[in-house]
Amino acid sequence: MRKVLFATCLVAVAAFGVGAANANDELIKMSQNPKDWVMPTGDYANQRYSKLNQITAANVGKLQVAWTFSTGVLRGHEGGPLVIGDLMYVHAPFPNTVYALNLKDENKIVWKYEPKQDPNVIPVMCCDTVNRGVAYADGKIFLHQADTTLVALDAKTGKLVWSVKNGNPSKGETGTSSPMIFKDKVIVGISGGEFGVRGSVTAYNMKDGKLVWRGYSMGPDSDTLIDPVKTTHLGKPVGKDSGTNTWQGEQWKIGGGSTWGWYSYDPELNLMYYGSGNPSTWNPKQRPGDNRWSMTIFARDVDTGMARWVYQMTPHDEWDYDGVNEMILSDQQVGGQARKLLTHFDRNGLGYTLDRATGELLVADKYDPKVNWTSGVDMNKSSPTYGRPTVVDQYSTDKQGEDHNVKGICPAALGTKDEQPAAYSPDTQLFYVPTNHVCMDYEPFKVSYTAGQPYVGATLSMFPPAGETHMGNFIAWDGKTGKIVWSNKELFSVWSGALATAGGVVFYGTLEGYLKAVDAKTGKELYKFKTPSGIIGNVTTYEQGGKQYVAVLSGVGGWAGIGLAAGLLSPESAAEWQGAAGRAAAGRALESAERNVDTAGLGAVGGYAALSNYTALGGTLTVFALPQ
C-alpha cells in the first residue's frame, strides 16, 4: 500500500505551527497523548485510532474484565466515556446523567450531574432516548441534553458554569448528539427530522455560551450561510438561493435535514465537516425537487460558519437515507499525489472519498453488494448528472407512488450504516466499518404537518436480504479504491462504534452484547466476551498506571433495539409486532399522531424481534485489561 503522509490531521497540526496556534492549544496537546481519550471521536479526524499497543493480536485473547460500572439507566447507551488524566466521564441516555470517576481511587464517583428535564421530551425522541456523549475543553465538560439544553460543567466539581437552550422540544427538536469543541467554539446539532424540524448546526462561545453562528440545512442563503458564488458543489458555484429553489413553495421551512451525527475538523484548513439528514416527510411525492441541502456533506469555516463546499449525496431522498454519518479525515497518496481526504459511509449504502479541501469526488462505491436502489454514481465530470446516483425505477418509492408498497429495497431506512462510527488505521490504511445488512418494504402515504407531531408519511418493514439470515457485517474497506478487503458476518446489525489500535487489533460490539476483537489485517476473530446487555456504544481505550484498558458501554436500544428499549418485545407481543411489521399497508389506515410515532420505528421493531432471545436491558460500562 502507498505510504501515509500523516497518521492523523492532528499530527499535521503539530507539523504546521500556524494551525496549532489558531486552534484550542490545550485540547490539541491533550489529544496527542494516547493514554487519554479526550474527545468523543478520539481525535479531530474522527479516526478512532489509538497508538496504544500493549494489547496486540498475539495477546488480546487473554483479556479479562478489570471492572464494571452501572449507569443506573436503562434504554440505549450510545457513545462512550472520556478519559482526562485520572478522571473518567461516563454519560447515560435520558435523563442524561453524567458521572466523574476517579481511576486512581477504585473508580470512586467524584461527582454526579443529573439534569431535571420535562419527561414530555421522551415521546418526541425518534428511535430511543439516546445520547452520544460529552465533550471536554477549558476545564469544562459539555453536555447536550435531550431537551436541547447545552450545559457547561466544571470538570472537577460538576457544578453548572453556564447553560443555553438550543431548540424547542414542543416543535419536535431534541438533542442526542455529542458536542465537539473546535477552537473556542462548542458545536452542536439538532435532532427531529421525523417531526419536520429544520436542521441546523450552531456554534456557541466556549467561555460563556453566547451564540456565535448558526447554519441551517436549507433555506435562504442568509440562513444556510452559503455564498452563491464562493460556495461550490462538485467544483461549481451553487448559485443564488440554492437552499430554497429545489423545494416547492415554503416546504423548506419544515424540510428536515437534521444534524445529529458526528463532526470532524481540519485545523490547517479551519474547516469542520458533517452531514445533514433526510428531508421531511418520508413521502417523496409531497416534496418534489432535489430538496437541497438535505442529505449533504458540508464543509464550513469554523470562525464564520460559511460553507466552503457542499455535496448532496442523495438528491430527493425517497428512502430515509440520513446523511449524518461521520466524516473520517486522512492524508494519503492517491495516484502518486498527496491528498487530504474525507471518507464517509452513508446510510444510502455508498462509501464516498472526497478531497476535503476542494470537495472533489474521488470514490463512490457500494460497501454492501446487496445495495440495489441505485446502479451507481455518475463519475463522469463532463456529464450533466455528474455526482448523482442513478435510481433503479423498481425501487423508487416516488415513481411507484403513494399507497404502493415497494418491496425488497436494499438497504433499509436505517441504512447500510447508521451513526455507529467506523474507525481508520494509518498502519493498514483501511477503514473498519460496522454495517447493517438489511432490506425493506416501503409504502409512502399522504401526511399533514402539525408542529410537534410526527411527520413521517410511510410504513415499512425490515428483513435480511433474500436468501440470507444474517443482518450485519463488520468489514474492512479500502477508501482509495472503494473495495471491501474482508467481511465478517454478524447475526444482527453491528450497531457499535469501532476502535483501531497500533497493536494490530480492531474492536467492536454486537447487539447480542459481545465485545469482539479481530485482526486488523485479516479480520480473524481473536477474542469475544458477552457483556450484560446489547452493545450500541463505541469502544474506547486508555492507559492508567502503565496498563492499557479497553472500555465499552453496553445497554441495548437505539433504532435497531427500540423494541427492547421501549418495552415492545415481551415474549407475548413480539410475534404480534413482527406480524404487524409485515403488514405495512395496514398502518396507512391509522393516520393519528400516535400511529405515526409507531410507524417511525415499526419496521425495526419487527425486524429485530429476535433480539429478545439474546439480550435484555441494561446500562453498564465494562472495562477490560490483560491479566497481571
XYZ file of C-alpha atoms in Angstrom:
628
model
C 0.000 0.000 0.000
C 1.055 3.588 -0.524
C 2.722 5.479 2.275
C 0.550 7.573 4.600
C 1.823 11.138 4.855
C 0.347 11.819 8.269
C -1.275 9.443 10.717
C -3.987 11.925 11.585
C -4.846 15.519 10.931
C -3.654 16.247 14.460
C -0.145 15.210 13.542
C -0.442 17.577 10.614
C -1.351 20.315 13.069
C 1.824 19.663 15.021
C 3.842 19.874 11.810
C 2.230 23.143 10.752
C 2.573 25.560 13.648
C 0.089 28.010 12.181
C -2.821 25.599 12.591
C -1.868 24.767 16.165
C -1.536 28.430 17.122
C -5.059 29.181 15.968
C -6.810 26.185 17.480
C -7.574 25.176 21.048
C -3.935 24.564 22.019
C -4.758 22.759 25.255
C -7.138 20.277 23.642
C -4.849 19.569 20.687
C -1.928 18.844 23.009
C -4.068 16.605 25.204
C -5.443 14.662 22.240
C -1.926 13.750 21.153
C -1.468 11.778 24.387
C -2.731 8.244 23.651
C -3.062 7.499 27.367
C -6.205 9.657 27.446
C -9.388 9.737 25.342
C -10.258 13.432 25.344
C -12.822 13.702 22.522
C -15.943 11.655 21.766
C -14.423 10.863 18.365
C -10.921 10.148 19.666
C -9.405 12.957 17.604
C -10.439 15.798 15.309
C -10.071 13.477 12.307
C -12.726 11.046 13.626
C -10.295 8.181 13.057
C -10.973 6.419 16.379
C -7.422 5.089 16.268
C -5.162 4.682 19.300
C -1.370 4.498 19.330
C -1.521 2.292 22.442
C -0.009 -1.100 21.621
C 0.205 -3.043 24.868
C -2.764 -5.126 23.711
C -1.789 -6.913 20.492
C -3.099 -9.521 18.113
C -0.870 -12.014 19.921
C -2.187 -11.397 23.455
C -5.684 -9.932 23.072
C -7.144 -13.401 23.629
C -6.062 -13.113 27.283
C -8.222 -10.041 28.010
C -10.184 -10.098 31.250
C -12.820 -7.850 32.790
C -10.989 -5.382 35.016
C -14.001 -3.532 36.433
C -17.580 -2.521 35.665
C -19.848 0.412 36.441
C -23.637 0.652 36.256
C -25.109 3.893 34.937
C -28.408 3.245 36.722
C -30.304 3.926 33.495
C -31.933 1.563 31.026
C -32.637 2.378 27.327
C -29.978 2.602 24.632
C -26.417 3.565 25.555
C -24.652 5.088 22.550
C -21.346 6.955 22.645
C -18.543 6.253 25.108
C -16.616 7.688 28.064
C -13.915 10.360 28.099
C -10.659 9.904 29.997
C -8.864 13.064 31.148
C -5.871 12.208 33.319
C -7.123 10.319 36.358
C -10.802 11.105 35.729
C -13.255 9.230 33.529
C -16.523 10.873 32.464
C -19.404 8.475 31.808
C -22.756 9.549 30.370
C -26.154 7.877 30.103
C -29.306 8.238 27.995
C -32.268 10.286 29.271
C -32.215 11.815 31.854
C -28.608 12.331 30.639
C -26.806 11.575 33.879
C -23.056 12.277 33.867
C -20.574 10.689 36.296
C -16.951 11.614 37.012
C -14.977 8.571 38.236
C -11.541 8.620 39.897
C -9.484 5.961 38.120
C -6.740 6.125 40.795
C -9.120 5.562 43.712
C -11.085 2.395 42.923
C -13.154 4.276 40.320
C -14.891 6.245 43.065
C -17.686 8.595 41.994
C -16.236 12.117 42.311
C -19.398 13.863 41.211
C -22.723 13.155 39.526
C -24.807 15.523 37.425
C -28.427 14.679 36.678
C -30.376 17.433 34.915
C -34.037 17.987 35.639
C -35.864 17.662 32.334
C -39.514 17.554 31.334
C -40.277 13.880 30.563
C -42.532 15.086 27.751
C -39.365 15.275 25.658
C -39.263 11.462 25.550
C -42.169 10.987 23.089
C -40.547 13.345 20.579
C -37.218 11.496 20.598
C -37.150 9.341 17.483
C -35.615 5.909 17.838
C -34.876 5.814 21.580
C -33.698 8.291 24.218
C -30.006 8.024 23.362
C -27.183 10.486 23.965
C -23.816 10.149 22.206
C -21.552 11.592 24.854
C -19.948 14.612 26.455
C -17.035 16.806 25.344
C -14.159 18.411 27.238
C -12.209 21.685 26.916
C -11.070 24.608 29.044
C -11.657 22.743 32.307
C -15.295 22.109 31.405
C -17.483 19.143 30.473
C -20.103 19.954 27.815
C -23.397 18.032 27.624
C -26.184 18.383 25.047
C -29.326 17.305 26.894
C -32.377 15.662 25.378
C -34.390 18.881 25.827
C -31.719 20.661 23.676
C -30.149 22.461 26.649
C -26.382 22.757 26.199
C -24.631 22.883 29.574
C -21.033 23.539 30.612
C -19.997 21.830 33.866
C -16.860 22.356 35.931
C -14.806 19.248 35.123
C -13.513 18.936 38.698
C -16.735 19.536 40.627
C -19.644 19.030 38.238
C -21.018 22.485 39.104
C -23.007 24.235 36.371
C -20.985 27.009 34.715
C -23.477 28.077 32.030
C -26.404 26.728 30.002
C -28.225 27.707 26.834
C -31.284 26.338 25.036
C -30.514 25.160 21.503
C -34.024 24.212 20.330
C -37.704 23.750 21.128
C -38.920 20.237 22.025
C -42.553 21.310 21.604
C -41.772 21.547 17.872
C -40.013 18.173 17.850
C -36.459 19.484 18.294
C -34.339 17.316 20.604
C -30.676 16.808 21.499
C -28.991 13.424 21.045
C -25.598 14.271 19.555
C -22.309 14.855 21.305
C -20.916 18.396 21.253
C -17.493 18.993 19.707
C -15.006 21.743 20.571
C -13.326 23.477 17.634
C -11.087 26.407 18.595
C -13.046 28.474 21.137
C -16.454 27.210 19.996
C -18.830 24.462 21.124
C -20.511 22.911 18.085
C -23.924 21.226 18.422
C -26.585 19.994 16.016
C -30.276 19.177 16.342
C -32.459 16.073 16.039
C -36.060 15.842 14.885
C -36.247 15.155 11.150
C -39.278 12.917 11.735
C -41.123 15.940 13.193
C -40.498 18.338 10.326
C -37.859 20.440 12.064
C -35.348 22.439 10.016
C -31.879 21.118 10.717
C -29.048 23.391 11.809
C -25.557 23.414 13.274
C -24.783 26.041 15.906
C -21.539 27.384 17.346
C -21.528 28.743 20.907
C -18.723 30.554 22.680
C -16.902 28.089 24.915
C -16.424 30.629 27.730
C -19.960 31.896 28.245
C -22.352 30.046 25.895
C -23.153 33.026 23.688
C -24.298 32.164 20.165
C -21.627 32.822 17.526
C -23.246 31.494 14.340
C -25.943 29.090 13.138
C -26.071 27.444 9.718
C -29.308 25.810 8.572
C -29.508 22.827 6.236
C -31.989 24.551 3.935
C -33.470 27.996 3.447
C -32.251 31.337 2.056
C -28.516 31.914 1.671
C -28.524 34.089 4.786
C -29.829 31.100 6.796
C -27.686 28.378 5.267
C -24.556 30.574 5.375
C -23.930 29.746 1.742
C -22.276 32.166 -0.670
C -23.864 31.669 -4.124
C -20.520 32.347 -5.839
C -17.848 31.146 -3.412
C -19.597 28.024 -2.090
C -19.190 25.147 -4.534
C -20.922 21.859 -5.298
C -18.651 19.457 -7.198
C -16.417 22.354 -8.183
C -19.127 24.730 -9.440
C -20.781 27.679 -7.636
C -24.091 26.643 -6.081
C -25.911 29.775 -7.280
C -28.412 32.037 -5.553
C -30.887 30.604 -3.011
C -29.806 27.016 -3.616
C -31.415 26.026 -0.314
C -34.908 27.072 -1.427
C -35.189 26.716 -5.204
C -35.368 22.901 -5.166
C -38.302 22.946 -2.754
C -41.954 23.522 -3.569
C -43.126 26.815 -2.111
C -42.053 27.160 1.513
C -41.695 23.452 2.250
C -38.071 24.137 3.212
C -39.333 25.602 6.486
C -40.261 22.064 7.624
C -37.618 20.421 5.482
C -35.775 18.167 7.935
C -32.056 17.821 7.254
C -31.306 17.338 10.947
C -27.693 17.239 12.144
C -27.422 14.669 14.931
C -24.301 12.892 13.727
C -20.596 13.413 14.353
C -18.366 16.374 13.455
C -14.737 16.387 12.334
C -12.257 19.237 11.910
C -9.102 20.061 9.936
C -7.306 22.821 11.888
C -4.962 23.548 8.980
C -7.885 24.302 6.640
C -10.031 25.633 9.526
C -12.919 23.584 8.116
C -15.400 21.405 10.003
C -17.267 18.577 8.306
C -20.636 16.953 8.951
C -23.684 15.555 7.163
C -27.343 16.593 7.075
C -30.211 14.136 7.390
C -33.328 13.140 5.500
C -35.834 15.655 4.128
C -39.290 15.730 5.698
C -41.654 13.948 5.057
C -40.703 10.335 4.242
C -43.308 10.537 1.453
C -41.300 11.864 -1.539
C -44.436 12.733 -3.545
C -45.192 15.549 -1.097
C -41.853 17.347 -1.631
C -40.862 17.421 -5.324
C -37.352 18.565 -6.242
C -33.830 17.781 -5.046
C -34.625 19.122 -1.555
C -31.261 20.837 -1.058
C -29.388 20.771 1.243
C -30.699 17.679 2.935
C -28.544 14.530 2.540
C -25.465 16.708 2.132
C -21.844 16.791 3.261
C -20.996 20.300 4.500
C -17.520 21.834 4.834
C -17.865 25.005 6.950
C -15.404 27.623 8.135
C -15.278 27.269 11.915
C -14.917 31.011 12.565
C -17.840 32.216 10.458
C -19.913 29.135 9.702
C -19.785 29.935 5.974
C -19.949 26.861 3.759
C -16.804 26.358 1.669
C -18.288 23.442 -0.292
C -21.238 21.062 -0.205
C -22.012 17.724 -1.823
C -25.535 16.293 -1.915
C -25.314 12.503 -1.936
C -28.971 11.535 -2.315
C -30.994 14.253 -4.067
C -34.744 13.951 -3.412
C -34.299 11.153 -0.891
C -37.056 8.528 -1.205
C -35.942 6.037 1.476
C -34.994 7.965 4.681
C -31.252 7.614 3.993
C -29.975 10.180 6.524
C -26.568 11.581 5.614
C -25.448 12.285 9.188
C -22.778 9.589 9.498
C -19.241 10.637 10.441
C -16.642 12.146 8.095
C -13.243 10.488 8.623
C -10.205 12.558 7.661
C -6.909 11.067 6.473
C -3.882 12.190 4.480
C -2.913 9.597 1.874
C -1.269 9.155 -1.504
C -3.786 8.769 -4.340
C -2.408 8.205 -7.827
C 1.042 9.236 -6.622
C -0.289 12.542 -5.314
C -0.642 13.600 -1.677
C -4.330 14.220 -0.938
C -6.221 15.487 2.083
C -9.087 13.026 2.090
C -12.542 12.752 3.629
C -14.188 9.316 3.749
C -17.873 8.864 4.541
C -20.012 5.734 4.776
C -23.522 6.912 4.020
C -26.812 5.387 5.036
C -27.575 5.009 1.316
C -25.035 2.175 1.096
C -22.323 4.091 -0.761
C -18.844 4.721 0.587
C -17.506 8.117 -0.518
C -14.000 9.540 -0.658
C -13.585 13.253 -1.407
C -10.789 15.790 -1.374
C -11.668 17.638 1.840
C -10.037 20.875 0.738
C -11.984 21.205 -2.531
C -14.953 18.809 -2.290
C -13.796 16.886 -5.381
C -15.488 13.477 -5.553
C -12.924 10.684 -5.893
C -14.750 7.461 -4.944
C -18.417 6.464 -4.642
C -18.982 2.713 -4.391
C -21.297 0.254 -2.651
C -19.920 -1.067 0.610
C -22.547 -3.812 0.720
C -23.040 -5.727 -2.551
C -26.775 -6.056 -1.837
C -27.438 -2.310 -2.290
C -29.967 -2.184 -5.143
C -31.813 1.171 -5.127
C -29.075 2.629 -7.354
C -26.923 1.215 -10.133
C -24.140 3.612 -9.135
C -22.983 7.232 -9.131
C -22.171 9.084 -12.360
C -18.422 9.777 -12.072
C -18.091 11.478 -15.500
C -17.160 15.095 -14.734
C -18.420 16.297 -18.116
C -21.841 14.687 -17.609
C -24.864 16.825 -16.626
C -25.648 14.232 -13.932
C -22.087 14.089 -12.537
C -22.100 13.056 -8.888
C -25.739 11.890 -8.901
C -26.772 8.315 -8.166
C -28.794 6.566 -10.866
C -32.053 5.409 -9.259
C -33.447 1.995 -10.232
C -37.136 2.531 -11.045
C -38.201 -0.756 -9.455
C -37.064 0.533 -6.052
C -38.152 4.162 -6.439
C -40.848 4.966 -3.896
C -41.517 8.204 -5.798
C -42.070 6.583 -9.196
C -44.169 3.768 -7.713
C -46.267 6.422 -5.970
C -48.304 6.839 -2.808
C -50.094 3.865 -1.279
C -47.886 1.434 -3.176
C -45.749 -0.993 -1.180
C -42.339 -1.043 -2.851
C -40.701 -4.336 -1.930
C -37.157 -5.537 -1.473
C -35.326 -2.198 -1.279
C -31.727 -2.544 -0.055
C -30.627 -1.071 2.262
C -33.473 -0.448 4.687
C -34.155 3.020 6.076
C -31.608 2.510 8.852
C -29.026 2.317 6.089
C -26.035 0.115 5.380
C -24.584 2.029 8.313
C -26.221 4.412 10.759
C -24.490 6.677 13.313
C -22.304 3.830 14.640
C -18.836 5.180 13.792
C -16.225 3.440 11.675
C -12.502 3.559 12.509
C -9.389 4.112 10.379
C -5.901 2.716 10.925
C -2.954 4.589 9.395
C -0.985 1.352 9.847
C -3.123 -0.645 7.404
C -4.715 2.311 5.584
C -8.034 0.510 5.978
C -11.388 1.632 7.363
C -13.215 -0.699 9.741
C -16.945 -0.350 9.281
C -19.860 -1.686 11.368
C -22.742 -2.279 8.974
C -26.391 -3.240 8.674
C -27.217 -5.981 6.163
C -30.929 -5.213 5.979
C -33.552 -4.558 3.287
C -37.117 -3.235 3.475
C -40.598 -2.881 2.032
C -41.622 0.801 1.961
C -45.077 2.314 1.420
C -45.439 6.121 1.410
C -48.758 7.803 2.178
C -50.011 11.361 2.421
C -49.469 13.051 5.772
C -50.180 16.547 7.072
C -47.815 18.678 9.130
C -48.633 19.759 12.683
C -45.895 21.321 14.788
C -44.676 18.926 17.458
C -46.378 15.901 15.902
C -44.697 13.148 13.861
C -44.344 13.975 10.177
C -43.441 10.563 8.759
C -45.795 9.512 5.986
C -44.569 5.958 5.347
C -44.849 2.455 6.746
C -42.108 -0.092 6.305
C -40.822 -3.477 7.337
C -37.221 -4.682 7.603
C -35.563 -8.044 6.999
C -32.280 -9.603 5.799
C -31.597 -9.747 2.042
C -33.439 -12.535 0.205
C -31.973 -15.957 0.905
C -29.842 -14.752 3.849
C -30.333 -14.828 7.595
C -27.660 -12.503 8.994
C -28.445 -8.796 9.429
C -24.948 -7.373 9.865
C -21.372 -7.386 8.622
C -18.174 -5.931 10.030
C -15.956 -5.007 7.103
C -12.532 -3.632 6.214
C -12.699 -1.070 3.390
C -10.055 0.493 1.171
C -11.155 4.108 0.775
C -8.785 4.786 -2.146
C -10.224 2.018 -4.343
C -13.730 1.644 -2.934
C -13.322 -2.086 -2.304
C -14.153 -4.432 0.578
C -10.946 -6.128 1.797
C -12.600 -8.571 4.211
C -16.045 -9.027 5.749
C -17.279 -10.828 8.886
C -20.932 -11.849 9.174
C -22.945 -10.968 12.288
C -26.392 -12.257 13.250
C -27.737 -8.750 13.894
C -26.678 -5.304 12.699
C -23.353 -4.121 14.103
C -24.534 -1.003 15.919
C -21.431 -0.197 17.972
C -18.572 2.096 17.057
C -15.247 0.545 16.063
C -11.784 1.121 17.541
C -8.480 0.513 15.712
C -5.196 0.291 17.627
C -1.471 0.274 16.977
C -1.450 -3.255 18.417
C -2.947 -4.507 15.161
C -6.317 -5.151 16.805
C -9.752 -3.776 15.925
C -12.592 -3.846 18.477
C -16.374 -3.604 18.067
C -19.546 -4.682 19.864
C -22.633 -6.626 18.805
C -26.335 -6.232 19.506
C -26.311 -9.520 21.425
C -23.769 -7.924 23.778
C -20.387 -9.299 22.685
C -17.243 -7.201 22.701
C -15.151 -8.639 19.859
C -11.513 -8.207 18.875
C -10.332 -9.055 15.347
C -7.029 -8.976 13.492
C -6.738 -5.658 11.639
C -5.198 -7.253 8.543
C -7.277 -10.408 8.168
C -10.461 -9.921 10.202
C -9.813 -13.139 12.123
C -11.729 -13.164 15.405
C -9.273 -13.176 18.311
C -11.487 -12.588 21.355
C -15.089 -12.115 22.449
C -16.839 -11.537 25.754
C -20.558 -11.288 26.494
C -21.371 -8.073 28.368
C -24.593 -7.627 30.391
C -26.611 -6.082 27.529
C -26.527 -5.431 23.802
C -23.791 -3.025 22.691
C -24.603 0.112 20.705
C -21.860 2.151 22.383
C -18.433 2.991 20.977
C -15.268 1.174 22.034
C -12.522 3.347 23.586
C -9.091 2.685 25.053
C -6.831 4.449 27.548
C -3.822 3.844 29.793
C -3.799 4.113 33.575
C -0.955 3.111 35.874
C 1.081 1.757 32.975
C -1.705 -0.580 31.815
C -3.855 -0.339 28.681
C -7.611 -0.680 29.164
C -10.466 -1.118 26.681
C -13.894 0.224 27.668
C -17.371 -0.088 26.164
C -20.891 0.895 27.205
C -23.493 -1.835 26.901
C -27.198 -1.110 27.012
C -29.344 -2.302 24.131
C -31.510 0.253 22.338
C -31.220 2.758 19.535
C -33.204 2.294 16.348
C -32.302 -1.383 15.935
C -33.019 -2.115 19.595
C -36.018 0.156 20.085
C -38.350 -2.813 20.529
C -36.491 -3.955 23.612
C -35.660 -0.482 24.887
C -39.246 0.753 24.721
C -40.782 -2.457 26.091
C -42.356 -3.526 22.817
C -40.821 -7.003 22.672
C -42.199 -9.008 25.539
C -42.481 -12.682 24.556
C -46.239 -12.224 24.274
C -46.054 -9.201 21.986
C -43.003 -9.976 19.824
C -44.892 -12.169 17.366
C -47.732 -9.672 17.173
C -45.349 -6.799 16.388
C -43.438 -8.847 13.845
C -46.670 -9.655 12.087
C -47.690 -6.008 12.173
C -44.382 -5.025 10.595
C -45.051 -7.384 7.740
C -48.443 -5.802 7.161
C -47.062 -2.398 6.255
C -50.179 -1.353 4.394
C -52.323 -1.718 7.498
C -50.511 1.172 9.142
C -51.684 3.593 6.464
C -55.235 3.448 7.719
C -54.207 4.755 11.138
C -53.209 8.342 10.462
C -53.321 9.630 14.006
C -50.208 11.147 15.535
C -49.859 8.136 17.809
C -49.819 5.780 14.853
C -47.225 7.917 13.082
C -44.923 7.532 16.084
C -45.251 3.779 15.777
C -44.565 3.683 12.050
C -41.310 5.589 12.507
C -39.809 2.584 14.257
C -42.227 -0.168 13.282
C -40.007 -1.857 10.740
C -37.134 -2.139 13.187
C -39.378 -3.491 15.941
C -40.472 -6.355 13.717
C -37.138 -6.946 12.021
C -35.208 -7.193 15.286
C -37.828 -9.045 17.336
C -35.469 -11.994 17.822
C -33.092 -9.789 19.843
C -35.176 -10.584 22.915
C -33.847 -14.145 22.721
C -30.239 -12.982 23.150
C -30.080 -9.986 25.481
C -32.002 -7.757 27.876
C -31.973 -4.151 29.015
C -29.017 -2.774 30.940
C -26.703 0.173 31.369
C -23.155 -0.928 32.153
C -19.639 0.235 31.424
C -17.375 -2.804 31.080
C -13.594 -2.263 31.192
C -11.075 -4.873 30.026
C -7.325 -5.345 30.532
C -4.659 -8.007 30.245
C -4.018 -10.025 33.422
C -1.158 -9.039 35.729
